[in-house]
Short mmCIF file of C-alpha atoms in Angstrom, two decimals:
data_model
loop_
_atom_site.label_atom_id
_atom_site.label_comp_id
_atom_site.label_asym_id
_atom_site.label_seq_id
_atom_site.Cartn_x
_atom_site.Cartn_y
_atom_site.Cartn_z
CA MET Q 1 -4.77 18.05 24.76
CA ASP Q 2 -6.50 20.14 22.12
CA GLU Q 3 -5.75 22.62 19.35
CA ARG Q 4 -6.16 25.63 21.66
CA GLN Q 5 -3.58 24.30 24.12
CA LEU Q 6 -1.09 23.70 21.31
CA LYS Q 7 -1.55 27.21 19.93
CA CYS Q 8 -1.14 28.74 23.38
CA PHE Q 9 2.03 26.73 23.95
CA LEU Q 10 3.46 27.94 20.63
CA VAL Q 11 2.71 31.58 21.45
CA ILE Q 12 4.44 31.23 24.83
CA SER Q 13 7.48 29.72 23.10
CA GLU Q 14 7.55 32.63 20.62
CA THR Q 15 7.19 35.41 23.18
CA GLY Q 16 9.32 33.82 25.89
CA SER Q 17 6.84 35.10 28.44
CA VAL Q 18 3.57 33.80 29.84
CA THR Q 19 2.46 37.37 30.49
CA GLY Q 20 3.33 38.48 26.97
CA ALA Q 21 1.58 35.45 25.48
CA ALA Q 22 -1.53 36.17 27.56
CA GLU Q 23 -1.65 39.71 26.21
CA ARG Q 24 -1.28 38.53 22.60
CA LEU Q 25 -3.93 35.84 23.06
CA ASP Q 26 -6.19 38.23 24.99
CA ILE Q 27 -6.73 35.84 27.88
CA ALA Q 28 -6.03 36.16 31.60
CA GLN Q 29 -2.48 35.30 32.62
CA PRO Q 30 -3.57 32.94 35.46
CA SER Q 31 -5.78 31.00 33.02
CA LEU Q 32 -2.88 30.63 30.58
CA SER Q 33 -0.58 29.48 33.39
CA GLN Q 34 -3.12 26.85 34.45
CA MET Q 35 -3.49 25.67 30.84
CA LEU Q 36 0.29 25.29 30.55
CA LEU Q 37 0.43 23.41 33.85
CA ARG Q 38 -2.25 20.95 32.68
CA LEU Q 39 -0.38 20.40 29.42
CA GLU Q 40 2.87 19.66 31.26
CA GLU Q 41 1.07 17.29 33.61
CA GLU Q 42 -0.48 15.44 30.68
CA LEU Q 43 2.90 15.10 28.97
CA GLY Q 44 4.68 14.24 32.20
CA SER Q 45 7.49 16.68 31.50
CA LYS Q 46 8.38 20.33 31.99
CA LEU Q 47 8.17 22.28 28.74
CA PHE Q 48 9.64 25.58 29.98
CA GLN Q 49 12.39 26.62 32.34
CA ARG Q 50 11.40 29.68 34.38
CA THR Q 51 14.01 32.45 34.50
CA SER Q 52 14.13 36.01 35.79
CA ARG Q 53 13.55 37.25 32.23
CA GLY Q 54 10.66 34.93 31.39
CA VAL Q 55 10.61 31.33 30.18
CA VAL Q 56 12.79 29.29 27.83
CA LEU Q 57 12.06 25.92 26.29
CA THR Q 58 13.48 22.84 27.92
CA GLU Q 59 14.86 20.04 25.75
CA ALA Q 60 11.47 18.31 25.98
CA GLY Q 61 9.79 21.60 25.09
CA GLN Q 62 11.91 21.97 21.96
CA VAL Q 63 10.91 18.48 20.82
CA PHE Q 64 7.25 19.14 21.59
CA ARG Q 65 7.33 22.47 19.72
CA GLU Q 66 8.15 20.70 16.43
CA HIS Q 67 5.31 18.23 16.94
CA ALA Q 68 2.90 21.03 17.88
CA ARG Q 69 3.80 23.00 14.75
CA ASN Q 70 3.23 19.97 12.54
CA ILE Q 71 -0.09 19.15 14.21
CA ILE Q 72 -1.40 22.70 13.86
CA SER Q 73 -0.23 22.81 10.24
CA ASP Q 74 -2.02 19.55 9.44
CA ILE Q 75 -5.20 20.73 11.16
CA GLU Q 76 -5.20 23.97 9.19
CA ARG Q 77 -4.54 22.17 5.91
CA ALA Q 78 -7.33 19.71 6.61
CA ARG Q 79 -9.71 22.52 7.53
CA ASP Q 80 -8.85 24.49 4.39
CA GLU Q 81 -9.31 21.46 2.17
CA ILE Q 82 -12.65 20.45 3.66
CA LYS Q 83 -13.96 24.02 3.40
CA ALA Q 84 -12.73 24.52 -0.16
CA GLU Q 85 -15.46 24.69 -2.78
CA ASP Q 86 -13.41 22.49 -5.08
CA SER Q 87 -10.85 20.57 -3.05
CA TYR Q 88 -9.50 18.81 -6.15
CA VAL Q 89 -8.17 22.02 -7.72
CA ARG Q 90 -4.41 21.80 -8.44
CA SER Q 91 -4.16 18.50 -6.55
CA GLU Q 92 -1.55 15.89 -7.35
CA VAL Q 93 -1.63 12.24 -6.32
CA THR Q 94 1.29 9.84 -6.77
CA ILE Q 95 0.58 6.10 -6.76
CA GLY Q 96 3.14 3.30 -6.83
CA LEU Q 97 2.15 0.10 -8.65
CA PRO Q 98 4.05 -3.19 -9.07
CA SER Q 99 4.60 -4.10 -12.72
CA SER Q 100 2.01 -6.88 -12.92
CA PHE Q 101 -0.64 -4.72 -11.25
CA ALA Q 102 0.23 -1.69 -13.39
CA THR Q 103 -0.23 -3.77 -16.54
CA LEU Q 104 -3.74 -4.65 -15.44
CA ILE Q 105 -5.03 -1.46 -13.88
CA GLY Q 106 -2.85 1.45 -15.03
CA ALA Q 107 -4.77 2.48 -18.15
CA PRO Q 108 -8.31 2.14 -16.71
CA LEU Q 109 -7.22 4.01 -13.57
CA ILE Q 110 -5.93 6.97 -15.58
CA ALA Q 111 -9.10 7.01 -17.69
CA ALA Q 112 -11.39 6.89 -14.64
CA ALA Q 113 -9.45 9.60 -12.81
CA ALA Q 114 -9.56 11.88 -15.85
CA GLN Q 115 -13.35 11.56 -15.90
CA GLU Q 116 -14.08 11.68 -12.17
CA THR Q 117 -11.45 14.21 -11.01
CA PRO Q 118 -10.21 16.03 -14.13
CA ARG Q 119 -8.31 18.66 -12.12
CA VAL Q 120 -6.23 16.10 -10.28
CA GLN Q 121 -2.87 15.21 -11.77
CA LEU Q 122 -2.48 11.48 -11.26
CA ARG Q 123 1.09 10.18 -11.40
CA LEU Q 124 1.62 6.43 -11.67
CA ILE Q 125 5.04 4.99 -10.89
CA GLU Q 126 5.71 1.39 -11.87
CA ALA Q 127 8.35 -0.30 -9.74
CA MET Q 128 9.26 -3.37 -7.73
CA SER Q 129 7.28 -3.72 -4.53
CA GLY Q 130 10.42 -3.24 -2.44
CA HIS Q 131 10.96 0.19 -3.98
CA ILE Q 132 7.29 1.07 -3.50
CA ARG Q 133 7.56 0.21 0.20
CA GLU Q 134 10.70 2.35 0.48
CA TRP Q 135 9.10 5.34 -1.27
CA LEU Q 136 5.99 5.07 0.90
CA THR Q 137 8.21 5.14 3.97
CA LYS Q 138 9.99 8.27 2.71
CA GLY Q 139 6.69 9.98 1.91
CA ASP Q 140 7.34 10.09 -1.84
CA LEU Q 141 4.07 8.26 -2.61
CA ASP Q 142 0.52 9.02 -1.50
CA VAL Q 143 -0.71 5.47 -2.10
CA GLY Q 144 0.97 2.22 -3.06
CA ILE Q 145 0.06 -1.36 -3.84
CA LEU Q 146 2.02 -4.01 -1.96
CA TYR Q 147 2.02 -7.79 -2.13
CA GLY Q 148 2.00 -9.12 1.42
CA ILE Q 149 2.81 -7.30 4.65
CA GLN Q 150 6.42 -8.33 5.17
CA ASP Q 151 8.54 -5.37 6.35
CA SER Q 152 5.45 -3.12 6.23
CA ARG Q 153 4.47 -2.88 9.90
CA HIS Q 154 5.07 0.87 9.89
CA LEU Q 155 2.49 1.46 7.13
CA LEU Q 156 -1.30 1.60 7.08
CA LEU Q 157 -2.56 -1.40 5.14
CA GLU Q 158 -5.91 -2.43 3.71
CA GLN Q 159 -6.20 -5.76 1.93
CA ILE Q 160 -8.32 -5.43 -1.20
CA ALA Q 161 -7.80 -8.80 -2.91
CA VAL Q 162 -5.98 -12.12 -2.92
CA GLU Q 163 -4.59 -13.77 -6.02
CA GLU Q 164 -2.88 -17.00 -7.03
CA LEU Q 165 0.50 -17.46 -8.62
CA PHE Q 166 0.62 -19.84 -11.58
CA LEU Q 167 3.34 -21.90 -13.16
CA VAL Q 168 3.78 -20.17 -16.52
CA GLY Q 169 5.33 -21.75 -19.60
CA PRO Q 170 5.57 -21.25 -23.36
CA PRO Q 171 2.59 -22.07 -25.60
CA ASN Q 172 1.53 -25.72 -25.37
CA ALA Q 173 3.84 -26.33 -22.40
CA PHE Q 174 0.98 -28.11 -20.65
CA LYS Q 175 -1.39 -30.71 -22.03
CA HIS Q 176 -5.05 -29.95 -22.62
CA CYS Q 177 -5.29 -26.22 -22.00
CA ASP Q 178 -8.70 -24.55 -21.94
CA ARG Q 179 -9.72 -21.51 -23.97
CA HIS Q 180 -8.12 -19.22 -21.38
CA GLY Q 181 -4.71 -20.87 -21.76
CA PHE Q 182 -4.88 -22.74 -18.43
CA ALA Q 183 -3.95 -26.40 -18.18
CA ASP Q 184 -6.74 -28.77 -17.18
CA ASP Q 185 -4.38 -30.51 -14.75
CA ALA Q 186 -2.84 -28.63 -11.83
CA VAL Q 187 0.78 -29.01 -10.75
CA ASP Q 188 1.58 -30.02 -7.18
CA LEU Q 189 3.92 -27.61 -5.44
CA SER Q 190 6.27 -30.51 -4.74
CA ALA Q 191 6.72 -30.95 -8.51
CA VAL Q 192 7.61 -27.32 -9.26
CA ASP Q 193 11.29 -28.02 -8.58
CA SER Q 194 11.40 -30.08 -11.80
CA PHE Q 195 10.83 -26.95 -13.91
CA PRO Q 196 13.71 -24.58 -14.75
CA LEU Q 197 12.59 -21.18 -13.47
CA ILE Q 198 13.23 -17.60 -14.54
CA VAL Q 199 12.48 -15.30 -11.60
CA PRO Q 200 13.39 -11.85 -10.23
CA THR Q 201 16.25 -11.29 -7.79
CA GLY Q 202 15.87 -11.47 -4.02
CA GLN Q 203 15.01 -7.78 -3.60
CA HIS Q 204 11.81 -8.29 -5.58
CA GLY Q 205 8.64 -8.92 -3.54
CA LEU Q 206 7.57 -11.79 -5.81
CA ARG Q 207 10.88 -13.59 -5.33
CA ARG Q 208 10.79 -13.15 -1.58
CA PHE Q 209 7.27 -14.54 -1.45
CA VAL Q 210 8.21 -17.53 -3.61
CA ASP Q 211 11.36 -18.25 -1.58
CA GLU Q 212 9.42 -18.08 1.68
CA ARG Q 213 6.77 -20.50 0.44
CA ALA Q 214 9.44 -22.84 -0.93
CA ARG Q 215 11.27 -22.86 2.41
CA SER Q 216 8.09 -23.55 4.34
CA SER Q 217 7.43 -26.51 2.03
CA GLN Q 218 11.07 -27.67 2.19
CA LEU Q 219 11.30 -27.29 -1.57
CA LYS Q 220 14.48 -26.40 -3.46
CA LEU Q 221 13.56 -24.48 -6.60
CA ASN Q 222 15.48 -24.89 -9.85
CA ILE Q 223 16.41 -21.25 -10.49
CA GLN Q 224 18.03 -20.86 -13.92
CA HIS Q 225 17.95 -17.09 -14.43
CA GLU Q 226 17.34 -14.04 -12.22
CA ILE Q 227 15.96 -11.02 -14.07
CA ASN Q 228 14.27 -7.91 -12.67
CA SER Q 229 12.18 -7.22 -15.75
CA LEU Q 230 8.69 -8.59 -16.19
CA THR Q 231 8.83 -8.00 -19.95
CA VAL Q 232 12.12 -9.86 -20.37
CA ILE Q 233 10.98 -12.75 -18.16
CA LYS Q 234 7.82 -13.25 -20.21
CA HIS Q 235 9.74 -13.00 -23.48
CA LEU Q 236 12.25 -15.65 -22.37
CA VAL Q 237 9.47 -17.98 -21.20
CA GLN Q 238 7.59 -17.48 -24.46
CA SER Q 239 10.79 -18.37 -26.35
CA GLY Q 240 11.14 -21.64 -24.44
CA HIS Q 241 14.05 -20.74 -22.14
CA GLY Q 242 12.23 -21.82 -18.99
CA HIS Q 243 9.15 -21.31 -16.83
CA THR Q 244 8.22 -18.68 -14.30
CA LEU Q 245 5.77 -18.00 -11.47
CA LEU Q 246 3.35 -15.14 -12.07
CA ALA Q 247 -0.15 -13.99 -11.24
CA HIS Q 248 -2.92 -13.78 -13.82
CA ALA Q 249 -2.68 -9.98 -13.87
CA ALA Q 250 0.81 -10.22 -15.34
CA ILE Q 251 -0.02 -12.67 -18.14
CA SER Q 252 -3.67 -12.10 -19.04
CA GLU Q 253 -2.98 -10.51 -22.43
CA GLU Q 254 -0.37 -13.12 -23.40
CA LEU Q 255 -2.80 -15.91 -22.47
CA LYS Q 256 -5.49 -14.36 -24.66
CA ARG Q 257 -3.09 -14.22 -27.61
CA GLY Q 258 -1.86 -17.77 -27.02
CA GLU Q 259 1.70 -16.60 -26.37
CA LEU Q 260 1.94 -18.26 -22.95
CA SER Q 261 0.23 -21.07 -21.06
CA ALA Q 262 -0.27 -21.58 -17.33
CA ALA Q 263 -1.06 -24.23 -14.75
CA ARG Q 264 -2.44 -23.89 -11.24
CA ILE Q 265 -0.16 -24.81 -8.36
CA VAL Q 266 -1.83 -26.85 -5.63
CA LYS Q 267 -1.07 -28.68 -2.40
CA PRO Q 268 -0.84 -25.95 -1.29
CA VAL Q 269 -2.20 -23.24 -3.55
CA PHE Q 270 0.19 -20.33 -4.12
CA ARG Q 271 -1.79 -17.29 -2.87
CA ARG Q 272 -0.70 -13.80 -1.93
CA GLY Q 273 -2.54 -10.81 -0.52
CA ILE Q 274 -2.78 -7.48 -2.31
CA PHE Q 275 -2.72 -4.44 -0.04
CA LEU Q 276 -3.47 -0.77 -0.44
CA ALA Q 277 -0.80 1.03 1.58
CA ARG Q 278 -0.26 4.53 2.98
CA ASN Q 279 2.27 6.20 5.23
CA PRO Q 280 0.48 7.11 8.50
CA SER Q 281 2.57 10.28 8.83
CA GLN Q 282 1.70 11.46 5.32
CA PHE Q 283 -0.94 14.18 5.04
CA VAL Q 284 -4.11 12.70 3.51
CA THR Q 285 -5.87 14.77 0.87
CA ARG Q 286 -9.35 14.25 -0.48
CA ALA Q 287 -7.80 13.70 -3.90
CA SER Q 288 -5.63 10.83 -2.62
CA VAL Q 289 -8.60 9.24 -0.83
CA LYS Q 290 -10.64 9.46 -4.03
CA ALA Q 291 -7.79 7.99 -6.10
CA ALA Q 292 -7.43 5.05 -3.72
CA GLU Q 293 -11.18 4.45 -3.83
CA THR Q 294 -11.19 4.57 -7.63
CA LEU Q 295 -8.27 2.13 -7.80
CA THR Q 296 -10.03 -0.32 -5.49
CA ASN Q 297 -13.33 -0.11 -7.37
CA ILE Q 298 -11.60 -0.72 -10.72
CA ALA Q 299 -9.78 -3.73 -9.29
CA TRP Q 300 -13.02 -5.19 -7.94
CA ASP Q 301 -14.79 -4.50 -11.23
CA LEU Q 302 -12.08 -6.39 -13.13
CA ILE Q 303 -12.52 -9.31 -10.73
CA GLY Q 304 -16.29 -9.22 -11.12
CA ARG Q 305 -16.06 -9.29 -14.93
CA GLY Q 306 -13.58 -12.18 -14.85
CA ASP Q 307 -10.81 -10.09 -16.43
CA TRP Q 308 -8.64 -10.59 -13.36
CA LEU Q 309 -8.56 -14.00 -11.72
CA ALA Q 310 -8.43 -12.88 -8.12
CA THR Q 311 -10.65 -12.89 -5.06
CA ARG Q 312 -12.12 -9.71 -3.66
CA VAL Q 313 -11.69 -9.02 0.06
CA LYS Q 314 -14.41 -7.36 2.10
CA ARG Q 315 -13.71 -3.70 2.74
CA SER Q 316 -12.16 -2.92 6.10
CA ARG Q 317 -10.60 0.13 7.66
CA MET Q 318 -6.94 0.75 6.94
CA SER Q 319 -4.87 -0.70 9.72
CA GLY Q 320 -1.38 -1.60 10.78
CA PRO Q 321 -0.50 -5.30 10.64
CA ASP Q 322 -0.30 -5.46 14.42
CA ASP Q 323 -4.07 -5.01 14.60
CA ASN Q 324 -6.30 -8.04 15.08
CA PHE Q 325 -7.78 -8.00 11.60
CA MET Q 326 -4.30 -8.33 10.09
CA ARG Q 327 -3.44 -11.28 12.33
CA SER Q 328 -6.64 -13.14 11.60
CA SER Q 329 -7.67 -14.76 8.35
CA PRO Q 330 -9.66 -12.30 6.24
CA SER Q 331 -13.13 -13.08 4.98
CA PHE Q 332 -13.06 -13.48 1.24
CA VAL Q 333 -15.92 -12.82 -1.14
CA GLN Q 334 -15.74 -15.09 -4.17
CA VAL Q 335 -16.96 -13.21 -7.22
CA ASN Q 336 -15.35 -15.12 -10.08
CA ARG Q 337 -17.52 -18.15 -10.68
CA GLU Q 338 -15.87 -19.37 -13.86
CA PHE Q 339 -12.47 -19.80 -12.24
CA SER Q 340 -12.77 -20.20 -8.49
CA LEU Q 341 -9.54 -19.25 -6.82
CA ALA Q 342 -10.91 -20.07 -3.41
CA GLN Q 343 -11.43 -23.72 -4.32
CA THR Q 344 -8.41 -25.95 -3.89
CA ALA Q 345 -8.00 -28.47 -6.67
CA LYS Q 346 -8.65 -31.99 -5.58
#
């Protein structure tokens, strides 16, 4: 099946006649009939019902017509964009970022995009990962960042990093913290249930991840408050109302200012994957590809400089989670030597 076959099929459906379509396309009628026959054989279904007045679409033909129109439209859009002298003119890219990731990367991403693609309007939407997944599914986002692959099998995913979750408390909540605000001694996962926790509700990706890990470790967490606001959670923890579980990206500035402290969780380590996600049915523009590349490069640069305590993942093609690379353990490249996330505390 190729573009020419699809266009011929659409002309036949418009004219209601193979002869009329052949005249419009300026090809021999027998050749067009043979092309239609090969297309029907490939699809395994009749596309037209022959009548005394010409041809009419069958039910299968009506369904195929919509797909053919969309395919031809996408091909033409792709061709126009590739041929354009400046394919970034009047482009708009919408990216969904979870709150903790937006705090870390939002400002540098906007600055980089303004310099590299000044004619692209970059829209950043900060939301819970569940909402980002929903908007990607609806086609409201060009690119999104997701934590984990749960309920995302319909999306194209590329893992770009892996990060740890830490037990976060008010200043001086842990003994002997280093200059980064991290406790010298790690906390075993089995001991986390002794800390009163302030966490998001069940619809939040972070909460679902934490609950899943707790269940797998047969651990009952001491949940004191459920709040779907990163800012409020951090404020309550800072004020001594409890502890929480967050990644370094969400607390880096507070740690620098001494407003929070954190301890590693071990046995096992609390790690989660960070994925760049797209909707496979969404039309891909050069501007959205460039924005995703810029986002990834900024994230890796932050890791390399030690500003984000995470582990970079080797670049791989975007893929659905049913593919082999999503089922296997990814190869990690450790780039943060001062604080090795890949090393389990002994």
